[in-house]
Short mmCIF file of C-alpha atoms (C1' of nucleotides) in Angstrom, two decimals:
data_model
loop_
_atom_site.label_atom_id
_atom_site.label_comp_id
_atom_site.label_asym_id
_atom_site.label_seq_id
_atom_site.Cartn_x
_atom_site.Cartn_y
_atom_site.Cartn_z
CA UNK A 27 0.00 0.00 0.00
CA UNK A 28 2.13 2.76 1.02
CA UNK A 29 5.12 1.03 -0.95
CA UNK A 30 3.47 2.15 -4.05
CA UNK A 31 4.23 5.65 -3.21
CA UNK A 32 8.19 4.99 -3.65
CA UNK A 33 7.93 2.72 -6.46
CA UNK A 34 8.76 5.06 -9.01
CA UNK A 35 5.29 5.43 -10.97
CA UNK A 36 5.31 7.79 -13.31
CA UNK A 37 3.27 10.64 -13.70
CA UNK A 38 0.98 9.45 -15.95
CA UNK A 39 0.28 6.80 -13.61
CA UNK A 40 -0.81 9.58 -10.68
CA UNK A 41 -3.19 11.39 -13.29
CA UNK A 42 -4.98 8.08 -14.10
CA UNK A 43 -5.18 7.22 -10.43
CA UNK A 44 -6.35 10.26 -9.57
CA UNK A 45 -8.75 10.05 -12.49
CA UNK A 46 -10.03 6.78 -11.27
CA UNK A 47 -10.89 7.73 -7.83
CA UNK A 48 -12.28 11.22 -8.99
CA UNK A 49 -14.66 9.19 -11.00
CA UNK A 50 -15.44 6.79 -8.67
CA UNK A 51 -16.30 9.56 -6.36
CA UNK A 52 -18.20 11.49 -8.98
CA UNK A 53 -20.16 8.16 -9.57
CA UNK A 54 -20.36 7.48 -5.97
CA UNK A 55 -22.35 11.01 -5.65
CA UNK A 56 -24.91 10.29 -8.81
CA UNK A 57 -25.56 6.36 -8.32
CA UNK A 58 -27.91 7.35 -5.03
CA UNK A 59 -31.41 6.99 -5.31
CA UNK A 60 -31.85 11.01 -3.80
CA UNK A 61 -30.06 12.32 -6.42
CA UNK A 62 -31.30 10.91 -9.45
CA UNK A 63 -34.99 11.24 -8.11
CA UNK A 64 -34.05 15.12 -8.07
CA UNK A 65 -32.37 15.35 -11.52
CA UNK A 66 -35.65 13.40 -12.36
CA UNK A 67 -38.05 16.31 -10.65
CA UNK A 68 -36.17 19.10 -12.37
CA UNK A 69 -36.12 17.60 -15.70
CA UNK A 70 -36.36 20.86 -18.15
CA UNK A 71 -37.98 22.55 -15.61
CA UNK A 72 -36.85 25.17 -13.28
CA UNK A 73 -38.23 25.22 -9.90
CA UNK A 74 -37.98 26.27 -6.24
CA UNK A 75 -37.17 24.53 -2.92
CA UNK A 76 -40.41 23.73 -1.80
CA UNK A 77 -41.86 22.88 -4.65
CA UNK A 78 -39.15 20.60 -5.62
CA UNK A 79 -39.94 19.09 -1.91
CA UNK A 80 -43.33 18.34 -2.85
CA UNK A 81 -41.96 16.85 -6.24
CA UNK A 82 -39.82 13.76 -4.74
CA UNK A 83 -41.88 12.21 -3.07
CA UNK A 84 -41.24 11.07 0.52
CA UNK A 85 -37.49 13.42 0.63
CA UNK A 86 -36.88 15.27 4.00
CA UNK A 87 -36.05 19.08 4.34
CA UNK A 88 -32.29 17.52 5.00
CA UNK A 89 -31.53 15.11 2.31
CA UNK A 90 -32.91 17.74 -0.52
CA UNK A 91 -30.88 20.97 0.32
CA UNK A 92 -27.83 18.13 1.14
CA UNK A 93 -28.42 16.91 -2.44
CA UNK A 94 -28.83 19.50 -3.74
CA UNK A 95 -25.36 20.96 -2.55
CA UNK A 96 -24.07 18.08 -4.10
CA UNK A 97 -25.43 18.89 -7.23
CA UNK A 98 -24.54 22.58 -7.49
CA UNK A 99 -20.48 21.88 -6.35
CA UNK A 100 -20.78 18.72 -9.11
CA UNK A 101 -21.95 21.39 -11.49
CA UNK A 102 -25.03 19.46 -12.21
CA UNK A 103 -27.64 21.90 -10.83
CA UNK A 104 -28.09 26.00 -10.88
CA UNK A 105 -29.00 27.89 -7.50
CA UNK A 106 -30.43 30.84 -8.18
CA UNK A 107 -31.30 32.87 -4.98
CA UNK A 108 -33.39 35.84 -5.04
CA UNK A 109 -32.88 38.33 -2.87
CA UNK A 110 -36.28 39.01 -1.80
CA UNK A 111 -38.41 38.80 1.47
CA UNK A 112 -39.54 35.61 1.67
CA UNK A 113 -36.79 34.23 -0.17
CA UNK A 114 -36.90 32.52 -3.46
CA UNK A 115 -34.63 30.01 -4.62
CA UNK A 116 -34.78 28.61 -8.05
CA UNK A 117 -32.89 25.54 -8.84
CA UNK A 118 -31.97 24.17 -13.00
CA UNK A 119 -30.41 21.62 -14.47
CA UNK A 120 -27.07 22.28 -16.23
CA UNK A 121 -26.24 21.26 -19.85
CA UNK A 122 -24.51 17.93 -17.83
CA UNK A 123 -27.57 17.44 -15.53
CA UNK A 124 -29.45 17.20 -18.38
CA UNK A 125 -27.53 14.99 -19.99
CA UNK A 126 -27.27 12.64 -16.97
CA UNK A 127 -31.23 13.07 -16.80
CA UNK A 128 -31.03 10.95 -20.12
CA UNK A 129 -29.70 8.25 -18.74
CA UNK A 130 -32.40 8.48 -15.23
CA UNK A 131 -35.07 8.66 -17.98
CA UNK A 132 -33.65 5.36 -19.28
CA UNK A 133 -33.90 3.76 -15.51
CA UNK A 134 -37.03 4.56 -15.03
CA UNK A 135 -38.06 3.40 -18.55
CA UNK A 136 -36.44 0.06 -17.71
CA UNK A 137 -37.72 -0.25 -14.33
CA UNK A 138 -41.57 0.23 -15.75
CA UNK A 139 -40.66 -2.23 -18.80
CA UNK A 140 -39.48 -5.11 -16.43
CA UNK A 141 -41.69 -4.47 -13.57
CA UNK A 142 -44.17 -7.71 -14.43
CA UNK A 143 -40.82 -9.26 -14.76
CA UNK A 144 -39.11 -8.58 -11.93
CA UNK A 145 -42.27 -8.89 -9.67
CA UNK A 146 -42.71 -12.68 -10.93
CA UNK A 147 -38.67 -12.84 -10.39
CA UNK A 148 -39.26 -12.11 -6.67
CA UNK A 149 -42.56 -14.57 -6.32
CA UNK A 150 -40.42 -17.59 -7.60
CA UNK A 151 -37.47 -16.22 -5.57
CA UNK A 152 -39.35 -15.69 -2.23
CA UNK A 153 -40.08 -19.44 -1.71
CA UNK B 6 -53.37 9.30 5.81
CA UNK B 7 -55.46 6.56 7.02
CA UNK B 8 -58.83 8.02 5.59
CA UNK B 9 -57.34 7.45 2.04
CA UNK B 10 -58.25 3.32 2.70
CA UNK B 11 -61.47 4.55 3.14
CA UNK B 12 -62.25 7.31 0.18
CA UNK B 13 -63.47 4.42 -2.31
CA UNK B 14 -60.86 4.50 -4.30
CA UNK B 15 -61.57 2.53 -7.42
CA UNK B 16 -59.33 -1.03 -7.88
CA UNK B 17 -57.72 0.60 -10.38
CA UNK B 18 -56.36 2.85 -8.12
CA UNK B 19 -54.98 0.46 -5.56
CA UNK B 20 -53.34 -0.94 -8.82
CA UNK B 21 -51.46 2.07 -9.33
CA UNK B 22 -50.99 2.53 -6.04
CA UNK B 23 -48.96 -0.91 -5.94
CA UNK B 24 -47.30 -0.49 -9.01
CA UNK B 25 -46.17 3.05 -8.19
CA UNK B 26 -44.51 1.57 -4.73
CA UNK B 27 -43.31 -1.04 -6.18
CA UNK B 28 -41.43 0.84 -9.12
CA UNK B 29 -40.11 2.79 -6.30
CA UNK B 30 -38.42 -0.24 -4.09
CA UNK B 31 -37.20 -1.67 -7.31
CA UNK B 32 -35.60 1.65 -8.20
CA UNK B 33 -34.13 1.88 -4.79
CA UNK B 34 -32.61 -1.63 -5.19
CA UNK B 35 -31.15 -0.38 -8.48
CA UNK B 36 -29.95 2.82 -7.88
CA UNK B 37 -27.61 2.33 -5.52
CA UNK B 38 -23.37 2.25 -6.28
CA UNK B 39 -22.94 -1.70 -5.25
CA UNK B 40 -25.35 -2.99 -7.24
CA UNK B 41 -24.69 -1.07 -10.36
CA UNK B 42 -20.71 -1.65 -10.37
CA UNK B 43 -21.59 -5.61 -9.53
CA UNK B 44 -23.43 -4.76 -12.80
CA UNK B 45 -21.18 -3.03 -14.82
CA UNK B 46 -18.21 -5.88 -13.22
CA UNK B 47 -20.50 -8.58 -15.11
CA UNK B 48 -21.33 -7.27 -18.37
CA UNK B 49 -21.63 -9.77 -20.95
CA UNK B 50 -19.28 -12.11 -18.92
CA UNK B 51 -19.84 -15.36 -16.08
CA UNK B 52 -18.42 -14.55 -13.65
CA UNK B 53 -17.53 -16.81 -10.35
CA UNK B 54 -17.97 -15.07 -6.90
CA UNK B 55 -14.70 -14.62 -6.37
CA UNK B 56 -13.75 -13.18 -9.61
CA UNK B 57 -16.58 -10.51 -8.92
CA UNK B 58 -14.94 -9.77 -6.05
CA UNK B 59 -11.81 -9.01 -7.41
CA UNK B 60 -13.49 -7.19 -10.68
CA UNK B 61 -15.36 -4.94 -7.95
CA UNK B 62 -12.71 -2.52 -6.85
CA UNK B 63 -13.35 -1.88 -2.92
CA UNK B 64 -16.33 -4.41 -2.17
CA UNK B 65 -16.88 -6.51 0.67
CA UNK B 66 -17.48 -9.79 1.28
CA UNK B 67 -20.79 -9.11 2.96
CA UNK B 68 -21.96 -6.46 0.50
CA UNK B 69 -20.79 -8.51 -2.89
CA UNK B 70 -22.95 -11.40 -1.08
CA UNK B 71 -26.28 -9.13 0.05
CA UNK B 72 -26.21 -7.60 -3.50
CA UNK B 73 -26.31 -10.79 -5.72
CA UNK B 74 -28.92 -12.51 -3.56
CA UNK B 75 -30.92 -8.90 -4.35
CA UNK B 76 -29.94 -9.15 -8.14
CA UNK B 77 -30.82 -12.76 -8.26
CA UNK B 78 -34.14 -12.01 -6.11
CA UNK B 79 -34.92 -9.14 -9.19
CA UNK B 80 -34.29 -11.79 -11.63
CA UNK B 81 -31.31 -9.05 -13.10
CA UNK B 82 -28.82 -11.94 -12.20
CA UNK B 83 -28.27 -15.54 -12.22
CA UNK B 84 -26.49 -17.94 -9.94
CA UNK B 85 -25.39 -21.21 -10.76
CA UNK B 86 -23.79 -23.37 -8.22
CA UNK B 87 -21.65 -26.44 -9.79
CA UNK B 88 -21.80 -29.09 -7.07
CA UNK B 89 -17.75 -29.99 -6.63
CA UNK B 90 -16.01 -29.15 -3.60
CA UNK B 91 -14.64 -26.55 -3.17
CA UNK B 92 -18.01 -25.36 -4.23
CA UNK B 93 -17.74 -22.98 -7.58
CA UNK B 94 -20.68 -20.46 -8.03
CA UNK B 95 -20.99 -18.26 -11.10
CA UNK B 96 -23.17 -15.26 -11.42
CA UNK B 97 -24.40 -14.04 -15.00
CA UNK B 98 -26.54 -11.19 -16.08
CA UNK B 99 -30.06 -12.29 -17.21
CA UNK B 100 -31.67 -10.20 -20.16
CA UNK B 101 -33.23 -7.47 -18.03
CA UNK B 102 -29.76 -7.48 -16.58
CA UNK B 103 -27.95 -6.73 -19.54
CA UNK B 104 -31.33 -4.28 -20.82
CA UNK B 105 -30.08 -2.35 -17.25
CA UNK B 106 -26.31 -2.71 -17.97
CA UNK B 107 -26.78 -0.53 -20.93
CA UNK B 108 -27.67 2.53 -18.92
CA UNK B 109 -25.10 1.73 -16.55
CA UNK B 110 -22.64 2.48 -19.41
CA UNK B 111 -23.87 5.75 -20.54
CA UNK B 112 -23.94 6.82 -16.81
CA UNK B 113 -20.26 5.58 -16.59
CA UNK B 114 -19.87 7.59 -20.14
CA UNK B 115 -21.28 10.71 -18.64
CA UNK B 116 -18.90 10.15 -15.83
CA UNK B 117 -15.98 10.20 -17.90
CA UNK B 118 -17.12 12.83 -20.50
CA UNK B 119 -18.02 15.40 -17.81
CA UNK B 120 -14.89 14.57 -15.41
CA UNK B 121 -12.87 17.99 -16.29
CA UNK B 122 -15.78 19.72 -16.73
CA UNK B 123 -17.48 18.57 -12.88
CA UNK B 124 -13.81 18.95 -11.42
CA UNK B 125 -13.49 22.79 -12.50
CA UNK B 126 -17.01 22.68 -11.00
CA UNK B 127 -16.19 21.53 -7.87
CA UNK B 128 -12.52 23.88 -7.87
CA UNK B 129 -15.23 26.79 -7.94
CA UNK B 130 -17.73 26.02 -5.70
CA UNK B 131 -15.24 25.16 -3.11
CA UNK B 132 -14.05 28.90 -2.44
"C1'" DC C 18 -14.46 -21.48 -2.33
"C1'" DT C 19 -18.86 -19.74 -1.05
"C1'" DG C 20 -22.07 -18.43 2.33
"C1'" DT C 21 -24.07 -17.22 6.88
"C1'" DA C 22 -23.97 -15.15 11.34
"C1'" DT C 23 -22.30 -12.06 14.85
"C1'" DC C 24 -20.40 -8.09 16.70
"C1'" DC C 25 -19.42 -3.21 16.43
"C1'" DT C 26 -18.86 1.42 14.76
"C1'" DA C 27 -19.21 5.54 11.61
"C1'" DG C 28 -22.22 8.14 9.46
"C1'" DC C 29 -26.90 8.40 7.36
"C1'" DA C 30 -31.09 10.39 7.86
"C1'" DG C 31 -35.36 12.01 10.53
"C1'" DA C 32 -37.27 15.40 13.87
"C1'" DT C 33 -36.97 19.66 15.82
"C1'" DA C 34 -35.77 24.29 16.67
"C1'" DC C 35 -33.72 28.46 15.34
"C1'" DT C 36 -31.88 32.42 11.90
"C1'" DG C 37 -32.19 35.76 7.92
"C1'" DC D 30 -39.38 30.43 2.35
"C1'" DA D 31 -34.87 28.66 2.49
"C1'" DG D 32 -31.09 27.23 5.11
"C1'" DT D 33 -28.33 25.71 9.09
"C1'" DA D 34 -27.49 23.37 13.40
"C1'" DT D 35 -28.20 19.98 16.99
"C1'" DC D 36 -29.72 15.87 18.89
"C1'" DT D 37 -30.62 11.02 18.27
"C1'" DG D 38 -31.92 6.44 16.57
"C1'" DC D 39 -30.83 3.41 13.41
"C1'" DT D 40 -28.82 0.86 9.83
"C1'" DA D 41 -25.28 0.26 6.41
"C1'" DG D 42 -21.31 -1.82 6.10
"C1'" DG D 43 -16.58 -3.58 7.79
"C1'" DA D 44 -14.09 -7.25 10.45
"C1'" DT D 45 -14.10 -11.65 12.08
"C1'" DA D 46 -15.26 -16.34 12.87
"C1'" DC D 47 -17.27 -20.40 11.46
"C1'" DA D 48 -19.97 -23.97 8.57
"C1'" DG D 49 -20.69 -26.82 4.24
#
DNA sequence: CTGTATCCTAGCAGATACTG
DNA sequence: CAGTATCTGCTAGGATACAG
């Protein structure tokens, strides 16, 4: 482990390492069920806290605005506060949030196609 | 809450109801970073247990383990234990496995298409 | 080799209360 | 309304040991 440190890798080596684990980490933040269910909400649309709270169904005050965070430092997500009283804050998808929302869309598609499937799957399974 | 069992909600409606909830838990099973690198791991390949574990950078015993028997519950896997000793089990992906593997890849090409872009992201927010 | 069971801990996630 | 902070229970997940 910390061998490989001295064993003369070159620097290519660091930059794919560091590659790796940056997308491992990036992948680590998008494969969770919160965060796609958001990109899912927002789709094209644009909208605020609260009503994005009402959107995903069953998500607490917490896990949204950590999420969202998430989203905005990933780049995948706009915050647009405005600075009036009460406060409005407007959250869109960026050009990659959208294109990651492709890929949700294709979940969901699969998970409604297979659904008869998987639920016999389980039947057979659970016995 | 409790007042929607009693609204007379049509059987259709229950239906949807089920299916909606149901979508939901199967989506949860899916969407979560295990399960989709055990995924990605098998591809088109059989694979035996311990290969998968080795394939699966950073996975644990237990957790390789708990997410076949939920892969092989969904029907997205299948397990195929050759009676020799020591015992050999392989795992491959059944069709809607492999239907699901192909949005694993374009999430995994999103990763790697948007990795400068998400890291400059990330450099900003951070300040 | 594969699988199950047990123990144990870090951190996830809900509830609540408080600020601007 | 949006966001942060604190407290707390709980469970995900690692380490280990053992069985088939």
């Amino acid at each position: 482990m910390v061998t490989k440190q001295f064993n003369g890798s070159s620097g290519d080596d660091v930059d794919l390492r560091r590659a790796d684990s940056l997308a491992r980490e990036i992948f680590s933040d998008v494969a969770n069920k919160w965060a796609l269910l958001i990109i899912e909400a927002l789709g094209e649309r644009t909208l605020r806290f609260s009503e994005l709270r009402n959107e995903v169904e069953g998500i607490s005050h917490k896990m949204l605005t950590q999420n969202l965070r998430m989203l905005e430092r990933n780049g995948l997500a706009e915050r647009k506060a405005h600075p009036t009283v009460p406060p409005r804050v407007e959250y869109t998808l960026t050009e990659p949030g959208r294109a990651l929302r492709g890929t949700v869309d294709l979940i969901c598609g699969w998970t409604h196609r297979y659904l008869g499937h998987i639920e016999g799957a389980r039947r057979r399974f659970d016995t």
